[in-house]
Amino acid sequence: MGRWRLLAAWLVPFGCYVGTGEEHLDSGPARADGESGGPQASVGDETQGPATASGATIAETTEAGDGASTEDEGGSDAPCASMPPGHVGLQRLTTTQLRYTLEDLLGIPVTLPGTYPRDDRTGGYTSVPEAQLVSQALVEQHLEWTIRVAGEAVAAASPTLMVCDLGEDACVEEILERLAFRAFRRPLLEEEREHLLGLHASAEGEASDKLEFAIAAVLNAPQFLFRERQTHDPTEPSLLTSHDLATRLSYFVWDTMPDDALFAAAATNELEDPAGLEQQVRRMLADPRSERLAHAMASQWLGLGALWDQGPSAAAFPELDDELKAAMFEETKLFLQRALHEERPLAELLTATESFVNAHLAELYGIPGSFTEEFVLTDLTMATGGPRPGLLGQLAPMTMTSSGETTSIIRRGKWVSTALLCVEIPPPPPVLDTELPEDLPEDATPREIVEIHRANPACTTCHSHLDPPGVLLEVYDPIGRVRTRYPAPLDRPIDTSTVLVDGTEVANVAEFAAIVGADERLVECVADRVFPLAVGRMLGRTDDDLLATIAQGSDPAEVTLTDVLVNIVRSDGFRCAEGEETP
Amino acid sequence: MSRWRMNRRSFVLGAGNTAIALPLLEAMFHSDRALASADARPLRFTFGFYPNGCVEYEMSPTSLDTLEGILEPFAAHRGQFLSVNGLNNRDNNTWERNNVDLGSGTPHEINAPTFLTCQRLGSLGDLLLSPSIDQLIGAHLQAEHGTRLASIVIGDGDTRSGIGQGDVNRAYQHLLSWKSETQYVVPISRTTELFAEIYAGISSEDGVPDPAFTALLAKKRSILDSTSDQFTAMKTRLGADDRARIDLYLQTLRDIELKLDASPVPLSCPSHEEPPDLDPRNIDEFSAYLDTMSDLIVLALQCSVAPVAVFQLSAGNDGVRSGVGGVSADQHGVSHHRTTGNADDLRLINRFYNERAVYLWQRLAQTDDLGQPLLASTVALYGSGIADADSHDGANCPILIAGGTAYGVQTDRVLDFELRSKAYGDGTPLANLHLGLAELAGLDLESFGNATGSIDLTA
């Protein structure tokens, strides 16, 4: 029975199962519940309003005009009243975002120290607060890094920072006020300004030492590290302030602080109008820095950031080194970037027959022709074994979902379900016996084994969703190369024909890709998957209306990825936040 | 704590500080502390952990006469260690939901967090537990001996987090140590970071405090003060959930301040080259990484930088690291040796980690501690919260303990706490061993985890 164990390696892909309780026994797959996990502070203790020491809220002192919102005076037509914006915890800048932000803030190139803790993830996402663990190492490393970077910025006399001559009167105040405004991404409170200038005054050493010290203090301040949100009305869901909207936009599209144009738009309250938000997001998407959004989508939405943590073993696949993994990731990122910039219809994410290939990848795809290290847009219909449709045909997801020496039908099925269909399949309930039957034929293929397994009525509900996409993808080996037979000792042809949960018979990946690409639920799913990048929370069962507003019943053959992003940004889910008194 | 309080031990080691004039030297000591040579070799602890168990009871030998197969590496230390068999930690590893025990024994994922805490998880999603024995002992010995740190905690590079299987936060798998209910200790997973921690502020060439470092310390303290103030101010503007998050930051800031305050550096740490920056995630560097970390642990203990080291050799679950021991499938799959893996492959993996544990013991044995082997004053524990990996047997934790003989630990024997199939609540809790270790360190705890008594290793 040794052989089937090896093939069956993929049947226990998720490690020691421990059930999630009986509620899943009959309910089968469900929409991902965005509210699970995360810190649960005890509720019911004293909740103060968002008052600062001076008694004023940040919103009141920073907005132009009288500060009180004229829009949400209650009533059903008030913005943010019609659907719950959902709770978003306090987001910290991720390590990636910190690096870009420091560069823009200080105007010097910034390198991340090797020892600085990298971002953790939850559900694949890094800027969702539940992913952001505090560690002593993080705080210490940050302290050291910022002290160093502050020194470098002053020594370089960066014009972004040194907006005047240190010898001039009141220049230090000017430098620090401008720095702090841009670092905190909003006008300062009076006590913040006094605190900062007081710190500077009490510092020791030369003028440059004092300045370095004050800068380092700003870079460690919570107002810099965290994206504190303020709304117009702390007691009920209401619009975010313009500066918070600017911050949300800039970290969504560029992973960095707002630029001057965004700050200017915030100052004139243009961002409180959805049209103003749309204008900015389109401008930002056209900017080269939007490649960071493509990176985030590949890494977090599609989960390909895990490529470096999992995948087949190097012993079995020696060609799979970091450089190859990087190339695989880059392909998907460029693919998404093109979808954004050329405004391709959403369906093409599934059905496109062109992608970005360099020499390494051309070899794996089996594409004739001469390639270099550079990536070029290439017609994949020339690949070995025929067209590689869209994301389903790319190397990175196939590699990431394999482990040891084999592919995994269930891991791949789960990836497709989660990333492209937005159907979350829970682990098997505890009362189930998940052991394989004793009488499996010796030469059963993985596909045959899952079919036997799926025939067990206790397993059918979930596995009828999970298995078919994985079966279809068996045509790709553990690093994504096309294959027509299982390797020795099994040595049998690969048959990918399968039946989807709704009874549709499908013969191969291309057919499946066409079906998914034509399904209007794709639009909502993409919105669901990209939303956490914009807002910092996962969507849950109470967000159906919000998703419907974003997707607008569009046809995936016509709506573009850009359209989806614009609709996210225009939605109440993006523009609004809950009141402070969380239930 | 006075900034000038010097580490008594580093004074005794002597070399390199003869330039300090006597009166100043006296002033550096608290007047109530005598320079007792008996304390010159303080007791230290190392806790080594592997997550996925073994084949049946193979890591719990019933006799130390013949050490074969996966235990063969320990033969070189025959006489210097003991085996503690059959301790039960399963009671702390149930995942209850609505008071219904889900009955998976000790799933690999929560083996790590309960191993040194001996309590049930405080929450599935939030990382809540209770102070682990290494942190309790470390804090006690730090206060006793004036070491700069209470502990060093080392991991294998795993950084997963977020809700995973069974709604449990995946971060639990790479966390062994807790300082308080909310303060878990994120392990160090880089050789260069541990090195920097050991040599913080002193030149690794001649052991002399670096003057630039003192200035940097002052700057850091001021920034931390300012930062704490602003966090406290921000707290008043936040909702309840977020205040909890900020509290964690505030605690961390305070910890760092305390650490900076405790900063007199060991004056007599032997010089040591900075190690290469090895990546534990690269299977080709993994073995060298583990051994280099062991070298640094030995250095830290010898120099009294910390009295306790915790070393998680691997994290537990879900497709973790393939290639260990030359086995190309992932460790967790292999550890289910009756279904997705096989026993021989699991033994190869066990042997690999056993060799790493022996490397540490060997280095401790070879390192001089004022004329004795450092191992004699170090209790070097190596174990797991699971015996048979495939059946998740958490009721028979395999534990090997080397060293500590200068403090009366009786080695070269097997302590059997009913090595057999056990139900919940049966047998002797693992926590009893930890309570015994604390007593050895002179720390009298009223209780610890689910302990029902304490195991005296000197008897």
mmCIF file of N, CA and C in Angstrom, chain A residues 247-319:
data_model
loop_
_atom_site.group_PDB
_atom_site.id
_atom_site.type_symbol
_atom_site.label_atom_id
_atom_site.label_comp_id
_atom_site.label_asym_id
_atom_site.label_seq_id
_atom_site.Cartn_x
_atom_site.Cartn_y
_atom_site.Cartn_z
ATOM 1 N N THR A 247 -5.530 59.256 2.644
ATOM 2 C CA THR A 247 -4.634 58.205 3.130
ATOM 3 C C THR A 247 -5.092 56.843 2.645
ATOM 4 N N ARG A 248 -6.387 56.603 2.723
ATOM 5 C CA ARG A 248 -6.897 55.315 2.257
ATOM 6 C C ARG A 248 -6.577 55.111 0.778
ATOM 7 N N LEU A 249 -6.778 56.146 -0.007
ATOM 8 C CA LEU A 249 -6.507 56.056 -1.440
ATOM 9 C C LEU A 249 -5.033 55.767 -1.695
ATOM 10 N N SER A 250 -4.178 56.524 -1.045
ATOM 11 C CA SER A 250 -2.757 56.402 -1.385
ATOM 12 C C SER A 250 -2.195 55.054 -0.949
ATOM 13 N N TYR A 251 -2.630 54.543 0.197
ATOM 14 C CA TYR A 251 -2.103 53.228 0.596
ATOM 15 C C TYR A 251 -2.713 52.111 -0.222
ATOM 16 N N PHE A 252 -3.909 52.327 -0.740
ATOM 17 C CA PHE A 252 -4.549 51.322 -1.582
ATOM 18 C C PHE A 252 -3.825 51.187 -2.916
ATOM 19 N N VAL A 253 -3.627 52.311 -3.586
ATOM 20 C CA VAL A 253 -3.118 52.245 -4.949
ATOM 21 C C VAL A 253 -1.592 52.273 -5.027
ATOM 22 N N TRP A 254 -0.963 52.967 -4.070
ATOM 23 C CA TRP A 254 0.485 53.156 -4.161
ATOM 24 C C TRP A 254 1.264 52.644 -2.961
ATOM 25 N N ASP A 255 0.599 52.099 -1.938
ATOM 26 C CA ASP A 255 1.305 51.604 -0.747
ATOM 27 C C ASP A 255 2.178 52.682 -0.102
ATOM 28 N N THR A 256 1.753 53.930 -0.223
ATOM 29 C CA THR A 256 2.549 54.989 0.398
ATOM 30 C C THR A 256 1.645 56.151 0.835
ATOM 31 N N MET A 257 2.268 57.181 1.395
ATOM 32 C CA MET A 257 1.528 58.341 1.875
ATOM 33 C C MET A 257 0.962 59.144 0.695
ATOM 34 N N PRO A 258 -0.015 60.012 0.951
ATOM 35 C CA PRO A 258 -0.555 60.850 -0.128
ATOM 36 C C PRO A 258 0.528 61.738 -0.739
ATOM 37 N N ASP A 259 0.389 62.006 -2.030
ATOM 38 C CA ASP A 259 1.304 62.956 -2.668
ATOM 39 C C ASP A 259 0.724 64.371 -2.541
ATOM 40 N N ASP A 260 1.441 65.355 -3.058
ATOM 41 C CA ASP A 260 0.996 66.745 -2.899
ATOM 42 C C ASP A 260 -0.392 66.958 -3.497
ATOM 43 N N ALA A 261 -0.643 66.334 -4.656
ATOM 44 C CA ALA A 261 -1.950 66.528 -5.301
ATOM 45 C C ALA A 261 -3.076 65.988 -4.422
ATOM 46 N N LEU A 262 -2.836 64.858 -3.774
ATOM 47 C CA LEU A 262 -3.870 64.302 -2.892
ATOM 48 C C LEU A 262 -4.065 65.164 -1.665
ATOM 49 N N PHE A 263 -2.968 65.662 -1.102
ATOM 50 C CA PHE A 263 -3.100 66.555 0.048
ATOM 51 C C PHE A 263 -3.898 67.799 -0.337
ATOM 52 N N ALA A 264 -3.626 68.298 -1.552
ATOM 53 C CA ALA A 264 -4.349 69.496 -2.015
ATOM 54 C C ALA A 264 -5.836 69.189 -2.167
ATOM 55 N N ALA A 265 -6.137 68.037 -2.738
ATOM 56 C CA ALA A 265 -7.543 67.654 -2.904
ATOM 57 C C ALA A 265 -8.215 67.502 -1.539
ATOM 58 N N ALA A 266 -7.467 66.972 -0.580
ATOM 59 C CA ALA A 266 -8.026 66.813 0.765
ATOM 60 C C ALA A 266 -8.320 68.171 1.385
ATOM 61 N N ALA A 267 -7.412 69.104 1.156
ATOM 62 C CA ALA A 267 -7.576 70.423 1.775
ATOM 63 C C ALA A 267 -8.817 71.140 1.267
ATOM 64 N N THR A 268 -9.210 70.860 0.046
ATOM 65 C CA THR A 268 -10.390 71.543 -0.488
ATOM 66 C C THR A 268 -11.647 70.681 -0.383
ATOM 67 N N ASN A 269 -11.552 69.591 0.367
ATOM 68 C CA ASN A 269 -12.723 68.725 0.592
ATOM 69 C C ASN A 269 -13.303 68.099 -0.671
ATOM 70 N N GLU A 270 -12.506 68.092 -1.742
ATOM 71 C CA GLU A 270 -13.003 67.451 -2.978
ATOM 72 C C GLU A 270 -13.275 65.971 -2.768
ATOM 73 N N LEU A 271 -12.523 65.378 -1.836
ATOM 74 C CA LEU A 271 -12.610 63.919 -1.710
ATOM 75 C C LEU A 271 -13.900 63.471 -1.052
ATOM 76 N N GLU A 272 -14.633 64.413 -0.459
ATOM 77 C CA GLU A 272 -15.877 64.005 0.177
ATOM 78 C C GLU A 272 -16.947 63.726 -0.856
ATOM 79 N N ASP A 273 -16.674 64.118 -2.076
ATOM 80 C CA ASP A 273 -17.600 63.844 -3.171
ATOM 81 C C ASP A 273 -17.087 62.611 -3.909
ATOM 82 N N PRO A 274 -17.914 61.602 -4.124
ATOM 83 C CA PRO A 274 -17.447 60.401 -4.829
ATOM 84 C C PRO A 274 -16.784 60.715 -6.169
ATOM 85 N N ALA A 275 -17.239 61.757 -6.831
ATOM 86 C CA ALA A 275 -16.624 62.101 -8.118
ATOM 87 C C ALA A 275 -15.178 62.544 -7.916
ATOM 88 N N GLY A 276 -14.936 63.238 -6.816
ATOM 89 C CA GLY A 276 -13.572 63.660 -6.506
ATOM 90 C C GLY A 276 -12.673 62.465 -6.228
ATOM 91 N N LEU A 277 -13.212 61.490 -5.526
ATOM 92 C CA LEU A 277 -12.464 60.260 -5.255
ATOM 93 C C LEU A 277 -12.143 59.539 -6.557
ATOM 94 N N GLU A 278 -13.131 59.479 -7.413
ATOM 95 C CA GLU A 278 -12.920 58.781 -8.682
ATOM 96 C C GLU A 278 -11.839 59.455 -9.508
ATOM 97 N N GLN A 279 -11.885 60.760 -9.524
ATOM 98 C CA GLN A 279 -10.882 61.485 -10.306
ATOM 99 C C GLN A 279 -9.476 61.154 -9.806
ATOM 100 N N GLN A 280 -9.321 61.155 -8.486
ATOM 101 C CA GLN A 280 -8.008 60.855 -7.925
ATOM 102 C C GLN A 280 -7.592 59.428 -8.203
ATOM 103 N N VAL A 281 -8.476 58.474 -8.012
ATOM 104 C CA VAL A 281 -8.069 57.071 -8.174
ATOM 105 C C VAL A 281 -7.678 56.785 -9.616
ATOM 106 N N ARG A 282 -8.372 57.415 -10.552
ATOM 107 C CA ARG A 282 -7.989 57.205 -11.954
ATOM 108 C C ARG A 282 -6.626 57.808 -12.239
ATOM 109 N N ARG A 283 -6.378 58.975 -11.672
ATOM 110 C CA ARG A 283 -5.062 59.592 -11.840
ATOM 111 C C ARG A 283 -3.988 58.663 -11.284
ATOM 112 N N MET A 284 -4.271 58.103 -10.113
ATOM 113 C CA MET A 284 -3.264 57.284 -9.442
ATOM 114 C C MET A 284 -3.045 55.957 -10.162
ATOM 115 N N LEU A 285 -4.102 55.410 -10.725
ATOM 116 C CA LEU A 285 -3.948 54.148 -11.459
ATOM 117 C C LEU A 285 -3.106 54.347 -12.709
ATOM 118 N N ALA A 286 -3.180 55.525 -13.271
ATOM 119 C CA ALA A 286 -2.389 55.788 -14.476
ATOM 120 C C ALA A 286 -0.918 56.013 -14.150
ATOM 121 N N ASP A 287 -0.616 56.270 -12.894
ATOM 122 C CA ASP A 287 0.765 56.534 -12.473
ATOM 123 C C ASP A 287 1.526 55.209 -12.355
ATOM 124 N N PRO A 288 2.806 55.208 -12.718
ATOM 125 C CA PRO A 288 3.587 53.957 -12.633
ATOM 126 C C PRO A 288 3.584 53.310 -11.258
ATOM 127 N N ARG A 289 3.388 54.090 -10.200
ATOM 128 C CA ARG A 289 3.406 53.497 -8.866
ATOM 129 C C ARG A 289 2.253 52.522 -8.635
ATOM 130 N N SER A 290 1.282 52.528 -9.515
ATOM 131 C CA SER A 290 0.183 51.579 -9.344
ATOM 132 C C SER A 290 0.651 50.143 -9.550
ATOM 133 N N GLU A 291 1.876 49.967 -10.001
ATOM 134 C CA GLU A 291 2.386 48.588 -10.094
ATOM 135 C C GLU A 291 2.444 47.963 -8.696
ATOM 136 N N ARG A 292 2.495 48.813 -7.662
ATOM 137 C CA ARG A 292 2.493 48.259 -6.305
ATOM 138 C C ARG A 292 1.137 47.628 -5.981
ATOM 139 N N LEU A 293 0.079 48.161 -6.559
ATOM 140 C CA LEU A 293 -1.235 47.555 -6.367
ATOM 141 C C LEU A 293 -1.295 46.210 -7.079
ATOM 142 N N ALA A 294 -0.716 46.160 -8.271
ATOM 143 C CA ALA A 294 -0.669 44.873 -8.978
ATOM 144 C C ALA A 294 0.101 43.861 -8.145
ATOM 145 N N HIS A 295 1.185 44.299 -7.548
ATOM 146 C CA HIS A 295 1.980 43.421 -6.684
ATOM 147 C C HIS A 295 1.133 42.935 -5.513
ATOM 148 N N ALA A 296 0.420 43.864 -4.875
ATOM 149 C CA ALA A 296 -0.403 43.499 -3.713
ATOM 150 C C ALA A 296 -1.511 42.534 -4.129
ATOM 151 N N MET A 297 -2.094 42.726 -5.291
ATOM 152 C CA MET A 297 -3.151 41.819 -5.725
ATOM 153 C C MET A 297 -2.604 40.417 -5.951
ATOM 154 N N ALA A 298 -1.440 40.352 -6.595
ATOM 155 C CA ALA A 298 -0.843 39.032 -6.842
ATOM 156 C C ALA A 298 -0.462 38.367 -5.521
ATOM 157 N N SER A 299 0.109 39.161 -4.633
ATOM 158 C CA SER A 299 0.648 38.591 -3.402
ATOM 159 C C SER A 299 -0.433 38.254 -2.393
ATOM 160 N N GLN A 300 -1.428 39.149 -2.279
ATOM 161 C CA GLN A 300 -2.405 39.008 -1.210
ATOM 162 C C GLN A 300 -3.734 38.423 -1.683
ATOM 163 N N TRP A 301 -4.333 39.022 -2.678
ATOM 164 C CA TRP A 301 -5.593 38.474 -3.200
ATOM 165 C C TRP A 301 -5.359 37.057 -3.725
ATOM 166 N N LEU A 302 -4.380 36.897 -4.593
ATOM 167 C CA LEU A 302 -4.121 35.574 -5.151
ATOM 168 C C LEU A 302 -3.220 34.736 -4.251
ATOM 169 N N GLY A 303 -2.764 35.323 -3.166
ATOM 170 C CA GLY A 303 -2.009 34.564 -2.176
ATOM 171 C C GLY A 303 -0.626 34.119 -2.630
ATOM 172 N N LEU A 304 -0.143 34.675 -3.721
ATOM 173 C CA LEU A 304 1.119 34.170 -4.266
ATOM 174 C C LEU A 304 2.326 34.618 -3.463
ATOM 175 N N GLY A 305 2.124 35.483 -2.487
ATOM 176 C CA GLY A 305 3.215 35.828 -1.579
ATOM 177 C C GLY A 305 3.704 34.603 -0.828
ATOM 178 N N ALA A 306 2.833 33.582 -0.740
ATOM 179 C CA ALA A 306 3.210 32.357 -0.033
ATOM 180 C C ALA A 306 4.145 31.479 -0.852
ATOM 181 N N LEU A 307 4.399 31.872 -2.084
ATOM 182 C CA LEU A 307 5.257 31.071 -2.961
ATOM 183 C C LEU A 307 6.620 30.804 -2.337
ATOM 184 N N TRP A 308 7.101 31.736 -1.540
ATOM 185 C CA TRP A 308 8.412 31.569 -0.937
ATOM 186 C C TRP A 308 8.360 30.726 0.325
ATOM 187 N N ASP A 309 7.170 30.483 0.855
ATOM 188 C CA ASP A 309 7.025 29.709 2.090
ATOM 189 C C ASP A 309 6.587 28.290 1.843
ATOM 190 N N GLN A 310 6.044 28.030 0.684
ATOM 191 C CA GLN A 310 5.546 26.677 0.446
ATOM 192 C C GLN A 310 5.770 26.335 -1.018
ATOM 193 N N GLY A 311 5.393 25.127 -1.356
ATOM 194 C CA GLY A 311 5.615 24.695 -2.728
ATOM 195 C C GLY A 311 6.367 23.378 -2.734
ATOM 196 N N PRO A 312 6.682 22.883 -3.914
ATOM 197 C CA PRO A 312 7.360 21.584 -3.987
ATOM 198 C C PRO A 312 8.770 21.662 -3.403
ATOM 199 N N SER A 313 9.293 20.487 -3.070
ATOM 200 C CA SER A 313 10.592 20.498 -2.407
ATOM 201 C C SER A 313 11.712 20.739 -3.410
ATOM 202 N N ALA A 314 12.735 21.431 -2.935
ATOM 203 C CA ALA A 314 13.872 21.743 -3.799
ATOM 204 C C ALA A 314 14.600 20.469 -4.203
ATOM 205 N N ALA A 315 14.515 19.458 -3.353
ATOM 206 C CA ALA A 315 15.183 18.203 -3.697
ATOM 207 C C ALA A 315 14.545 17.586 -4.935
ATOM 208 N N ALA A 316 13.222 17.631 -4.985
ATOM 209 C CA ALA A 316 12.537 17.025 -6.129
ATOM 210 C C ALA A 316 12.583 17.913 -7.364
ATOM 211 N N PHE A 317 12.662 19.216 -7.154
ATOM 212 C CA PHE A 317 12.656 20.159 -8.278
ATOM 213 C C PHE A 317 13.789 21.165 -8.125
ATOM 214 N N PRO A 318 15.000 20.742 -8.417
ATOM 215 C CA PRO A 318 16.151 21.617 -8.182
ATOM 216 C C PRO A 318 16.127 22.910 -9.005
ATOM 217 N N GLU A 319 15.356 22.913 -10.085
ATOM 218 C CA GLU A 319 15.331 24.142 -10.887
ATOM 219 C C GLU A 319 14.514 25.237 -10.221
#
